């Protein structure tokens, strides 16, 4: 199944199809039949492999953010200069988090050349962003430095787009009323799926939405992975609404469990 933070890559693609749960039994049967036919073609195989790499990229992005999050006390310690939190350290910690959460290693011998390229591009982007911020991270006398998981993720995704953008895109967006950085605003398709699926009360928690859809004039596999606020997010995204958080943004008034954001992935065919 494709719900939950970390998706079993061996799960059959079928369980990851986004199905409108309100449809009648008959409509569902017809959809299942149409799916069975589509499964017979090469298309389905392409989707399964796009889904697998999409999950890997999403889970590694989460693991990278997790490592930045775990190191916030160190990064924001005003008393230490050289913190040893380098790009290599980040990758090492993120890979460990990935393996622990997903249950298998990020890099494996059986990766396709494309998947290998995409994972390496993402890891390279992560390493680069942390290395580029060494002066900030190691600045003595400053506490909070603003090198938070969301900023790290945005910069990594931008760098990834610059190097691997003809093959894939990764970004983090959010429901329109929650967006902080204008660069994170959902596009029309993302917005539609967020509003008509991910935000509806009967959308299964954590379930990814996937669809074969044109992107920038090319056939592509698109994937949206919902993310929910946990208690740790609320010091910035919680209440009281409009109060300024430590980063200078007005708080959203969010609550634990609310849909706070969406990882959006495009894998071009
Ligand atoms: C220290 C304050 C802080 C905490 C804690 C925090 N965020 Fe954020 N978040 C921000 C800031 C600042 C941005 C804008 C980053 C940027 O410049 O792109 C942001 C951006 C985001 C975005 C991208 C969309 C946007 O609005 O630009 C999402 C999604 C998000 N946060 C979700 C979360 C979740 C989920 C958690 C908890 C796991 C969390 N945040 C914890 C401060 C925080």
PDB file of C-alpha atoms and ligand atoms in Angstrom:
ATOM      1  CA  UNK A   1       0.000   0.000   0.000  1.00  0.00           C
ATOM      2  CA  UNK A   2       1.019   3.538  -0.573  1.00  0.00           C
ATOM      3  CA  UNK A   3      -0.221   5.084   2.609  1.00  0.00           C
ATOM      4  CA  UNK A   4       2.023   5.845   5.539  1.00  0.00           C
ATOM      5  CA  UNK A   5       5.123   7.910   5.521  1.00  0.00           C
ATOM      6  CA  UNK A   6       7.292   5.289   3.950  1.00  0.00           C
ATOM      7  CA  UNK A   7       6.041   3.206   1.167  1.00  0.00           C
ATOM      8  CA  UNK A   8       6.867  -0.405   0.552  1.00  0.00           C
ATOM      9  CA  UNK A   9       8.418  -0.352  -2.882  1.00  0.00           C
ATOM     10  CA  UNK A  10       7.392  -3.934  -3.466  1.00  0.00           C
ATOM     11  CA  UNK A  11       3.715  -3.053  -3.040  1.00  0.00           C
ATOM     12  CA  UNK A  12       1.651  -3.699  -6.132  1.00  0.00           C
ATOM     13  CA  UNK A  13       0.950  -0.588  -8.106  1.00  0.00           C
ATOM     14  CA  UNK A  14      -2.743  -1.244  -7.867  1.00  0.00           C
ATOM     15  CA  UNK A  15      -2.977  -0.241  -4.227  1.00  0.00           C
ATOM     16  CA  UNK A  16      -1.385   3.081  -5.082  1.00  0.00           C
ATOM     17  CA  UNK A  17      -3.918   4.039  -7.700  1.00  0.00           C
ATOM     18  CA  UNK A  18      -5.865   6.988  -6.525  1.00  0.00           C
ATOM     19  CA  UNK A  19      -9.422   5.827  -6.391  1.00  0.00           C
ATOM     20  CA  UNK A  20     -12.385   8.026  -5.691  1.00  0.00           C
ATOM     21  CA  UNK A  21     -13.853   6.227  -2.685  1.00  0.00           C
ATOM     22  CA  UNK A  22     -17.277   7.668  -3.227  1.00  0.00           C
ATOM     23  CA  UNK A  23     -17.835   5.856  -6.527  1.00  0.00           C
ATOM     24  CA  UNK A  24     -20.426   3.127  -6.690  1.00  0.00           C
ATOM     25  CA  UNK A  25     -19.533  -0.541  -6.660  1.00  0.00           C
ATOM     26  CA  UNK A  26     -20.316  -0.833 -10.350  1.00  0.00           C
ATOM     27  CA  UNK A  27     -18.146   2.122 -11.287  1.00  0.00           C
ATOM     28  CA  UNK A  28     -15.397   0.617  -9.200  1.00  0.00           C
ATOM     29  CA  UNK A  29     -15.667  -2.688 -11.033  1.00  0.00           C
ATOM     30  CA  UNK A  30     -15.414  -0.896 -14.347  1.00  0.00           C
ATOM     31  CA  UNK A  31     -12.379   1.035 -13.135  1.00  0.00           C
ATOM     32  CA  UNK A  32     -10.784  -2.179 -11.908  1.00  0.00           C
ATOM     33  CA  UNK A  33     -11.400  -3.749 -15.313  1.00  0.00           C
ATOM     34  CA  UNK A  34      -9.912  -0.796 -17.151  1.00  0.00           C
ATOM     35  CA  UNK A  35      -6.938  -0.974 -14.844  1.00  0.00           C
ATOM     36  CA  UNK A  36      -6.442  -4.678 -15.467  1.00  0.00           C
ATOM     37  CA  UNK A  37      -6.282  -3.930 -19.192  1.00  0.00           C
ATOM     38  CA  UNK A  38      -3.867  -1.061 -18.748  1.00  0.00           C
ATOM     39  CA  UNK A  39      -1.696  -3.289 -16.568  1.00  0.00           C
ATOM     40  CA  UNK A  40      -1.175  -5.532 -19.570  1.00  0.00           C
ATOM     41  CA  UNK A  41       0.563  -2.767 -21.532  1.00  0.00           C
ATOM     42  CA  UNK A  42       4.034  -1.322 -21.137  1.00  0.00           C
ATOM     43  CA  UNK A  43       2.537   1.745 -19.536  1.00  0.00           C
ATOM     44  CA  UNK A  44       1.905   0.018 -16.236  1.00  0.00           C
ATOM     45  CA  UNK A  45       5.489  -1.184 -16.005  1.00  0.00           C
ATOM     46  CA  UNK A  46       6.677   2.379 -16.599  1.00  0.00           C
ATOM     47  CA  UNK A  47       4.368   3.587 -13.836  1.00  0.00           C
ATOM     48  CA  UNK A  48       5.620   1.016 -11.352  1.00  0.00           C
ATOM     49  CA  UNK A  49       9.202   2.071 -11.902  1.00  0.00           C
ATOM     50  CA  UNK A  50       8.250   5.772 -11.752  1.00  0.00           C
ATOM     51  CA  UNK A  51       6.437   5.093  -8.501  1.00  0.00           C
ATOM     52  CA  UNK A  52       9.469   3.351  -7.052  1.00  0.00           C
ATOM     53  CA  UNK A  53      11.898   6.142  -7.857  1.00  0.00           C
ATOM     54  CA  UNK A  54       9.331   8.719  -6.778  1.00  0.00           C
ATOM     55  CA  UNK A  55       9.085   7.058  -3.387  1.00  0.00           C
ATOM     56  CA  UNK A  56      12.855   6.850  -3.074  1.00  0.00           C
ATOM     57  CA  UNK A  57      13.285  10.548  -3.847  1.00  0.00           C
ATOM     58  CA  UNK A  58      10.508  11.508  -1.427  1.00  0.00           C
ATOM     59  CA  UNK A  59      11.821   9.308   1.357  1.00  0.00           C
ATOM     60  CA  UNK A  60      15.394  10.498   0.933  1.00  0.00           C
ATOM     61  CA  UNK A  61      14.207  14.110   0.976  1.00  0.00           C
ATOM     62  CA  UNK A  62      12.394  13.335   4.229  1.00  0.00           C
ATOM     63  CA  UNK A  63      15.468  11.621   5.623  1.00  0.00           C
ATOM     64  CA  UNK A  64      17.621  14.639   4.711  1.00  0.00           C
ATOM     65  CA  UNK A  65      15.173  16.957   6.428  1.00  0.00           C
ATOM     66  CA  UNK A  66      15.173  14.569   9.377  1.00  0.00           C
ATOM     67  CA  UNK A  67      18.945  14.846   9.682  1.00  0.00           C
ATOM     68  CA  UNK A  68      18.792  18.661   9.518  1.00  0.00           C
ATOM     69  CA  UNK A  69      16.044  18.575  12.116  1.00  0.00           C
ATOM     70  CA  UNK A  70      17.974  16.274  14.461  1.00  0.00           C
ATOM     71  CA  UNK A  71      20.956  18.624  14.243  1.00  0.00           C
ATOM     72  CA  UNK A  72      19.051  21.860  14.956  1.00  0.00           C
ATOM     73  CA  UNK A  73      20.345  22.114  18.552  1.00  0.00           C
ATOM     74  CA  UNK A  74      23.906  21.732  17.263  1.00  0.00           C
ATOM     75  CA  UNK A  75      23.459  24.100  14.294  1.00  0.00           C
ATOM     76  CA  UNK A  76      21.887  26.735  16.542  1.00  0.00           C
ATOM     77  CA  UNK A  77      24.443  26.436  19.334  1.00  0.00           C
ATOM     78  CA  UNK A  78      26.095  29.886  19.603  1.00  0.00           C
ATOM     79  CA  UNK A  79      29.075  28.577  21.599  1.00  0.00           C
ATOM     80  CA  UNK A  80      30.576  26.199  19.044  1.00  0.00           C
ATOM     81  CA  UNK A  81      32.270  27.306  15.839  1.00  0.00           C
ATOM     82  CA  UNK A  82      33.249  24.211  13.841  1.00  0.00           C
ATOM     83  CA  UNK A  83      30.290  21.887  14.192  1.00  0.00           C
ATOM     84  CA  UNK A  84      31.390  19.132  11.856  1.00  0.00           C
ATOM     85  CA  UNK A  85      27.969  19.188  10.204  1.00  0.00           C
ATOM     86  CA  UNK A  86      29.258  18.880   6.672  1.00  0.00           C
ATOM     87  CA  UNK A  87      27.645  17.652   3.481  1.00  0.00           C
ATOM     88  CA  UNK A  88      29.220  14.230   3.996  1.00  0.00           C
ATOM     89  CA  UNK A  89      27.900  14.061   7.552  1.00  0.00           C
ATOM     90  CA  UNK A  90      24.419  14.983   6.364  1.00  0.00           C
ATOM     91  CA  UNK A  91      24.449  12.275   3.703  1.00  0.00           C
ATOM     92  CA  UNK A  92      25.703   9.686   6.162  1.00  0.00           C
ATOM     93  CA  UNK A  93      22.968  10.520   8.667  1.00  0.00           C
ATOM     94  CA  UNK A  94      20.246  10.806   6.032  1.00  0.00           C
ATOM     95  CA  UNK A  95      21.119   7.434   4.524  1.00  0.00           C
ATOM     96  CA  UNK A  96      20.982   5.868   7.978  1.00  0.00           C
ATOM     97  CA  UNK A  97      17.574   7.437   8.643  1.00  0.00           C
ATOM     98  CA  UNK A  98      16.374   6.281   5.229  1.00  0.00           C
ATOM     99  CA  UNK A  99      17.476   2.694   5.791  1.00  0.00           C
ATOM    100  CA  UNK A 100      15.947   2.590   9.244  1.00  0.00           C
ATOM    101  CA  UNK A 101      12.606   3.971   8.129  1.00  0.00           C
ATOM    102  CA  UNK A 102      12.225   2.285   4.758  1.00  0.00           C
ATOM    103  CA  UNK A 103      13.835  -1.008   5.692  1.00  0.00           C
ATOM    104  CA  UNK A 104      16.179  -1.179   2.713  1.00  0.00           C
ATOM    105  CA  UNK A 105      19.171   0.802   1.512  1.00  0.00           C
ATOM    106  CA  UNK A 106      18.729   3.781  -0.799  1.00  0.00           C
ATOM    107  CA  UNK A 107      21.380   2.628  -3.245  1.00  0.00           C
ATOM    108  CA  UNK A 108      21.183  -0.899  -4.584  1.00  0.00           C
ATOM    109  CA  UNK A 109      22.873  -2.778  -7.397  1.00  0.00           C
ATOM    110  CA  UNK A 110      19.654  -3.365  -9.277  1.00  0.00           C
ATOM    111  CA  UNK A 111      18.813   0.291  -9.833  1.00  0.00           C
ATOM    112  CA  UNK A 112      18.163   1.314 -13.416  1.00  0.00           C
ATOM    113  CA  UNK A 113      20.659   3.817 -14.854  1.00  0.00           C
ATOM    114  CA  UNK A 114      18.005   6.529 -14.693  1.00  0.00           C
ATOM    115  CA  UNK A 115      17.158   5.819 -11.057  1.00  0.00           C
ATOM    116  CA  UNK A 116      20.838   5.731 -10.201  1.00  0.00           C
ATOM    117  CA  UNK A 117      21.293   9.137 -11.873  1.00  0.00           C
ATOM    118  CA  UNK A 118      18.337  10.661 -10.049  1.00  0.00           C
ATOM    119  CA  UNK A 119      19.378   9.413  -6.629  1.00  0.00           C
ATOM    120  CA  UNK A 120      22.938  10.552  -7.161  1.00  0.00           C
ATOM    121  CA  UNK A 121      21.723  13.967  -8.334  1.00  0.00           C
ATOM    122  CA  UNK A 122      19.632  14.315  -5.192  1.00  0.00           C
ATOM    123  CA  UNK A 123      22.462  13.246  -2.885  1.00  0.00           C
ATOM    124  CA  UNK A 124      24.856  15.589  -4.644  1.00  0.00           C
ATOM    125  CA  UNK A 125      22.383  18.440  -4.214  1.00  0.00           C
ATOM    126  CA  UNK A 126      22.048  17.683  -0.493  1.00  0.00           C
ATOM    127  CA  UNK A 127      25.794  17.582  -0.003  1.00  0.00           C
ATOM    128  CA  UNK A 128      26.237  20.822  -1.919  1.00  0.00           C
ATOM    129  CA  UNK A 129      23.598  22.766   0.013  1.00  0.00           C
ATOM    130  CA  UNK A 130      25.043  21.806   3.386  1.00  0.00           C
ATOM    131  CA  UNK A 131      28.603  22.505   2.236  1.00  0.00           C
ATOM    132  CA  UNK A 132      27.582  25.897   0.872  1.00  0.00           C
ATOM    133  CA  UNK A 133      26.147  26.833   4.254  1.00  0.00           C
ATOM    134  CA  UNK A 134      29.208  25.977   6.330  1.00  0.00           C
ATOM    135  CA  UNK A 135      29.981  29.628   7.096  1.00  0.00           C
ATOM    136  CA  UNK A 136      26.464  30.157   8.452  1.00  0.00           C
ATOM    137  CA  UNK A 137      26.333  26.863  10.302  1.00  0.00           C
ATOM    138  CA  UNK A 138      29.719  27.464  11.945  1.00  0.00           C
ATOM    139  CA  UNK A 139      29.129  31.100  12.880  1.00  0.00           C
ATOM    140  CA  UNK A 140      29.914  31.582  16.545  1.00  0.00           C
ATOM    141  CA  UNK A 141      27.769  33.889  18.640  1.00  0.00           C
ATOM    142  CA  UNK A 142      24.563  33.400  16.651  1.00  0.00           C
ATOM    143  CA  UNK A 143      21.841  31.123  17.958  1.00  0.00           C
ATOM    144  CA  UNK A 144      19.001  30.441  15.549  1.00  0.00           C
ATOM    145  CA  UNK A 145      20.402  30.433  12.021  1.00  0.00           C
ATOM    146  CA  UNK A 146      17.382  29.750   9.864  1.00  0.00           C
ATOM    147  CA  UNK A 147      18.980  26.640   8.357  1.00  0.00           C
ATOM    148  CA  UNK A 148      15.833  24.640   8.997  1.00  0.00           C
ATOM    149  CA  UNK A 149      14.553  21.492   7.273  1.00  0.00           C
ATOM    150  CA  UNK A 150      12.090  23.389   5.024  1.00  0.00           C
ATOM    151  CA  UNK A 151      14.762  25.765   3.729  1.00  0.00           C
ATOM    152  CA  UNK A 152      17.230  22.924   3.242  1.00  0.00           C
ATOM    153  CA  UNK A 153      14.600  20.940   1.312  1.00  0.00           C
ATOM    154  CA  UNK A 154      13.688  23.870  -0.939  1.00  0.00           C
ATOM    155  CA  UNK A 155      17.317  24.584  -1.803  1.00  0.00           C
ATOM    156  CA  UNK A 156      18.021  20.894  -2.428  1.00  0.00           C
ATOM    157  CA  UNK A 157      14.987  20.603  -4.693  1.00  0.00           C
ATOM    158  CA  UNK A 158      16.025  23.690  -6.654  1.00  0.00           C
ATOM    159  CA  UNK A 159      19.522  22.316  -7.112  1.00  0.00           C
ATOM    160  CA  UNK A 160      18.115  18.917  -8.095  1.00  0.00           C
ATOM    161  CA  UNK A 161      15.918  20.620 -10.688  1.00  0.00           C
ATOM    162  CA  UNK A 162      18.915  22.444 -12.098  1.00  0.00           C
ATOM    163  CA  UNK A 163      20.862  19.223 -12.648  1.00  0.00           C
ATOM    164  CA  UNK A 164      18.201  16.545 -13.189  1.00  0.00           C
ATOM    165  CA  UNK A 165      15.203  18.635 -14.185  1.00  0.00           C
ATOM    166  CA  UNK A 166      14.809  17.150 -17.660  1.00  0.00           C
ATOM    167  CA  UNK A 167      14.188  13.745 -16.062  1.00  0.00           C
ATOM    168  CA  UNK A 168      12.448  14.557 -12.807  1.00  0.00           C
ATOM    169  CA  UNK A 169      11.326  17.297 -10.439  1.00  0.00           C
ATOM    170  CA  UNK A 170      10.853  17.327  -6.699  1.00  0.00           C
ATOM    171  CA  UNK A 171       9.264  20.134  -4.746  1.00  0.00           C
ATOM    172  CA  UNK A 172       7.388  20.752  -1.552  1.00  0.00           C
ATOM    173  CA  UNK A 173       4.126  22.605  -1.820  1.00  0.00           C
ATOM    174  CA  UNK A 174       1.161  23.106   0.494  1.00  0.00           C
ATOM    175  CA  UNK A 175      -2.528  23.964   0.581  1.00  0.00           C
ATOM    176  CA  UNK A 176      -2.713  27.507  -0.870  1.00  0.00           C
ATOM    177  CA  UNK A 177      -3.716  29.205   2.392  1.00  0.00           C
ATOM    178  CA  UNK A 178      -0.669  27.763   4.184  1.00  0.00           C
ATOM    179  CA  UNK A 179       2.040  28.619   1.694  1.00  0.00           C
ATOM    180  CA  UNK A 180       4.870  30.690   3.173  1.00  0.00           C
ATOM    181  CA  UNK A 181       7.363  30.938   0.358  1.00  0.00           C
ATOM    182  CA  UNK A 182       5.831  32.029  -2.954  1.00  0.00           C
ATOM    183  CA  UNK A 183       8.048  29.503  -4.714  1.00  0.00           C
ATOM    184  CA  UNK A 184       6.105  26.758  -2.960  1.00  0.00           C
ATOM    185  CA  UNK A 185       2.716  27.779  -4.314  1.00  0.00           C
ATOM    186  CA  UNK A 186       0.900  24.794  -5.833  1.00  0.00           C
ATOM    187  CA  UNK A 187       0.395  24.773  -9.598  1.00  0.00           C
ATOM    188  CA  UNK A 188      -3.106  24.368 -10.941  1.00  0.00           C
ATOM    189  CA  UNK A 189      -2.969  20.552 -11.022  1.00  0.00           C
ATOM    190  CA  UNK A 190      -1.459  20.298  -7.535  1.00  0.00           C
ATOM    191  CA  UNK A 191      -4.019  22.704  -6.174  1.00  0.00           C
ATOM    192  CA  UNK A 192      -6.881  20.726  -7.702  1.00  0.00           C
ATOM    193  CA  UNK A 193      -5.714  17.422  -6.235  1.00  0.00           C
ATOM    194  CA  UNK A 194      -4.972  18.977  -2.840  1.00  0.00           C
ATOM    195  CA  UNK A 195      -8.454  20.474  -2.671  1.00  0.00           C
ATOM    196  CA  UNK A 196     -10.507  17.651  -4.169  1.00  0.00           C
ATOM    197  CA  UNK A 197      -8.585  14.692  -2.717  1.00  0.00           C
ATOM    198  CA  UNK A 198      -5.936  15.245  -0.075  1.00  0.00           C
ATOM    199  CA  UNK A 199      -7.952  17.717   1.999  1.00  0.00           C
ATOM    200  CA  UNK A 200     -11.183  15.726   1.933  1.00  0.00           C
ATOM    201  CA  UNK A 201     -12.043  14.004   5.220  1.00  0.00           C
ATOM    202  CA  UNK A 202     -12.248  10.546   3.654  1.00  0.00           C
ATOM    203  CA  UNK A 203      -8.794  10.662   2.009  1.00  0.00           C
ATOM    204  CA  UNK A 204      -6.814   7.876   3.739  1.00  0.00           C
ATOM    205  CA  UNK A 205      -4.136   9.427   5.924  1.00  0.00           C
ATOM    206  CA  UNK A 206      -0.782   9.426   4.220  1.00  0.00           C
ATOM    207  CA  UNK A 207      -1.990   7.927   0.947  1.00  0.00           C
ATOM    208  CA  UNK A 208      -0.124   9.206  -2.087  1.00  0.00           C
ATOM    209  CA  UNK A 209      -1.995  10.399  -5.161  1.00  0.00           C
ATOM    210  CA  UNK A 210      -0.558   9.394  -8.520  1.00  0.00           C
ATOM    211  CA  UNK A 211      -1.555  10.188 -12.060  1.00  0.00           C
ATOM    212  CA  UNK A 212      -0.221   9.975 -15.567  1.00  0.00           C
ATOM    213  CA  UNK A 213      -0.512  13.534 -16.803  1.00  0.00           C
ATOM    214  CA  UNK A 214       1.217  15.936 -19.146  1.00  0.00           C
ATOM    215  CA  UNK A 215       3.749  18.253 -17.523  1.00  0.00           C
ATOM    216  CA  UNK A 216       5.415  21.070 -19.439  1.00  0.00           C
ATOM    217  CA  UNK A 217       4.150  19.503 -22.631  1.00  0.00           C
ATOM    218  CA  UNK A 218       5.653  16.082 -21.927  1.00  0.00           C
ATOM    219  CA  UNK A 219       4.035  12.869 -20.717  1.00  0.00           C
ATOM    220  CA  UNK A 220       4.868  12.413 -17.075  1.00  0.00           C
ATOM    221  CA  UNK A 221       4.077  10.504 -13.927  1.00  0.00           C
ATOM    222  CA  UNK A 222       3.047  12.848 -11.146  1.00  0.00           C
ATOM    223  CA  UNK A 223       2.851  11.990  -7.503  1.00  0.00           C
ATOM    224  CA  UNK A 224       1.678  13.940  -4.463  1.00  0.00           C
ATOM    225  CA  UNK A 225       2.607  12.721  -0.987  1.00  0.00           C
ATOM    226  CA  UNK A 226       0.682  14.403   1.838  1.00  0.00           C
ATOM    227  CA  UNK A 227       2.494  15.555   4.979  1.00  0.00           C
ATOM    228  CA  UNK A 228       0.824  16.365   8.255  1.00  0.00           C
ATOM    229  CA  UNK A 229       1.800  18.639  11.106  1.00  0.00           C
ATOM    230  CA  UNK A 230       3.236  16.874  14.111  1.00  0.00           C
ATOM    231  CA  UNK A 231       3.663  18.539  17.491  1.00  0.00           C
ATOM    232  CA  UNK A 232       7.201  19.631  16.555  1.00  0.00           C
ATOM    233  CA  UNK A 233       5.904  21.737  13.645  1.00  0.00           C
ATOM    234  CA  UNK A 234       3.557  23.808  15.737  1.00  0.00           C
ATOM    235  CA  UNK A 235       6.126  26.128  17.301  1.00  0.00           C
ATOM    236  CA  UNK A 236       6.175  27.727  13.845  1.00  0.00           C
ATOM    237  CA  UNK A 237       3.008  26.574  12.057  1.00  0.00           C
ATOM    238  CA  UNK A 238       0.666  26.340  15.072  1.00  0.00           C
ATOM    239  CA  UNK A 239      -1.111  28.979  17.106  1.00  0.00           C
ATOM    240  CA  UNK A 240      -1.868  31.611  17.966  1.00  0.00           C
ATOM    241  CA  UNK A 241      -2.576  32.318  14.299  1.00  0.00           C
ATOM    242  CA  UNK A 242      -0.741  35.374  12.929  1.00  0.00           C
ATOM    243  CA  UNK A 243       1.716  35.495  15.836  1.00  0.00           C
ATOM    244  CA  UNK A 244       5.251  35.782  14.437  1.00  0.00           C
ATOM    245  CA  UNK A 245       7.372  32.634  14.734  1.00  0.00           C
ATOM    246  CA  UNK A 246      11.136  32.446  15.265  1.00  0.00           C
ATOM    247  CA  UNK A 247      11.729  32.661  11.494  1.00  0.00           C
ATOM    248  CA  UNK A 248       9.717  35.868  11.115  1.00  0.00           C
ATOM    249  CA  UNK A 249       6.663  34.360   9.400  1.00  0.00           C
ATOM    250  CA  UNK A 250       3.136  34.628  10.817  1.00  0.00           C
ATOM    251  CA  UNK A 251       1.972  31.315  12.256  1.00  0.00           C
ATOM    252  CA  UNK A 252      -0.760  29.468  10.381  1.00  0.00           C
ATOM    253  CA  UNK A 253      -2.775  28.303  13.387  1.00  0.00           C
ATOM    254  CA  UNK A 254      -2.275  24.673  12.321  1.00  0.00           C
ATOM    255  CA  UNK A 255      -3.073  21.699  14.509  1.00  0.00           C
ATOM    256  CA  UNK A 256      -1.442  18.341  14.926  1.00  0.00           C
ATOM    257  CA  UNK A 257      -2.633  16.039  12.136  1.00  0.00           C
ATOM    258  CA  UNK A 258      -3.643  18.828   9.726  1.00  0.00           C
ATOM    259  CA  UNK A 259      -2.417  18.528   6.151  1.00  0.00           C
ATOM    260  CA  UNK A 260       0.570  20.869   6.326  1.00  0.00           C
ATOM    261  CA  UNK A 261       2.287  20.236   3.033  1.00  0.00           C
ATOM    262  CA  UNK A 262       2.722  17.991   0.042  1.00  0.00           C
ATOM    263  CA  UNK A 263       5.816  16.536  -1.591  1.00  0.00           C
ATOM    264  CA  UNK A 264       5.223  16.810  -5.324  1.00  0.00           C
ATOM    265  CA  UNK A 265       7.194  14.667  -7.726  1.00  0.00           C
ATOM    266  CA  UNK A 266       7.303  14.553 -11.503  1.00  0.00           C
ATOM    267  CA  UNK A 267       9.006  11.693 -13.326  1.00  0.00           C
ATOM    268  CA  UNK A 268       9.152  12.331 -17.058  1.00  0.00           C
ATOM    269  CA  UNK A 269       8.705   9.378 -19.370  1.00  0.00           C
TER     270      UNK A 269
HETATM  271  C1  LIG B   1      11.465  26.806  13.016  1.00  0.00           C
HETATM  272  C2  LIG B   1      10.173  27.015  12.412  1.00  0.00           C
HETATM  273  C3  LIG B   1       9.558  25.914  11.598  1.00  0.00           C
HETATM  274  C4  LIG B   1       9.275  24.628  12.011  1.00  0.00           C
HETATM  275  C5  LIG B   1       9.502  24.005  13.372  1.00  0.00           C
HETATM  276  C6  LIG B   1       8.661  23.989  10.875  1.00  0.00           C
HETATM  277  N1  LIG B   1       8.590  24.840   9.812  1.00  0.00           N
HETATM  278 FE1  LIG B   1       7.709  24.507   8.038  1.00  0.00          FE
HETATM  279  N2  LIG B   1       8.467  26.240   7.319  1.00  0.00           N
HETATM  280  C7  LIG B   1       9.107  27.186   8.057  1.00  0.00           C
HETATM  281  C8  LIG B   1       9.591  28.230   7.183  1.00  0.00           C
HETATM  282  C9  LIG B   1      10.362  29.456   7.597  1.00  0.00           C
HETATM  283  C10 LIG B   1       9.220  27.876   5.879  1.00  0.00           C
HETATM  284  C11 LIG B   1       9.526  28.627   4.589  1.00  0.00           C
HETATM  285  C12 LIG B   1      10.819  28.030   4.053  1.00  0.00           C
HETATM  286  C13 LIG B   1      11.288  28.625   2.757  1.00  0.00           C
HETATM  287  O1  LIG B   1      11.869  29.700   2.787  1.00  0.00           O
HETATM  288  O2  LIG B   1      11.117  28.002   1.733  1.00  0.00           O
HETATM  289  C14 LIG B   1       8.509  26.613   6.009  1.00  0.00           C
HETATM  290  C15 LIG B   1       7.970  25.930   4.938  1.00  0.00           C
HETATM  291  C16 LIG B   1       7.242  24.785   5.051  1.00  0.00           C
HETATM  292  C17 LIG B   1       6.624  24.105   3.940  1.00  0.00           C
HETATM  293  C18 LIG B   1       6.763  24.477   2.466  1.00  0.00           C
HETATM  294  C19 LIG B   1       5.666  25.319   1.933  1.00  0.00           C
HETATM  295  C20 LIG B   1       5.769  26.751   2.320  1.00  0.00           C
HETATM  296  O3  LIG B   1       4.897  27.160   3.092  1.00  0.00           O
HETATM  297  O4  LIG B   1       6.678  27.482   1.868  1.00  0.00           O
HETATM  298  C21 LIG B   1       5.975  23.026   4.469  1.00  0.00           C
HETATM  299  C22 LIG B   1       5.149  22.008   3.713  1.00  0.00           C
HETATM  300  C23 LIG B   1       6.227  23.022   5.888  1.00  0.00           C
HETATM  301  N3  LIG B   1       6.987  24.096   6.219  1.00  0.00           N
HETATM  302  C24 LIG B   1       5.760  22.049   6.749  1.00  0.00           C
HETATM  303  C25 LIG B   1       6.299  21.851   8.006  1.00  0.00           C
HETATM  304  C26 LIG B   1       6.093  20.656   8.797  1.00  0.00           C
HETATM  305  C27 LIG B   1       5.222  19.472   8.362  1.00  0.00           C
HETATM  306  C28 LIG B   1       6.802  20.813   9.933  1.00  0.00           C
HETATM  307  C29 LIG B   1       7.010  19.832  11.058  1.00  0.00           C
HETATM  308  C30 LIG B   1       7.506  18.513  10.677  1.00  0.00           C
HETATM  309  C31 LIG B   1       7.448  22.129   9.869  1.00  0.00           C
HETATM  310  N4  LIG B   1       7.107  22.712   8.685  1.00  0.00           N
HETATM  311  C32 LIG B   1       8.222  22.666  10.871  1.00  0.00           C
HETATM  312  C33 LIG B   1       9.284  27.150   9.421  1.00  0.00           C
HETATM  313  C34 LIG B   1       9.141  26.029  10.208  1.00  0.00           C
END
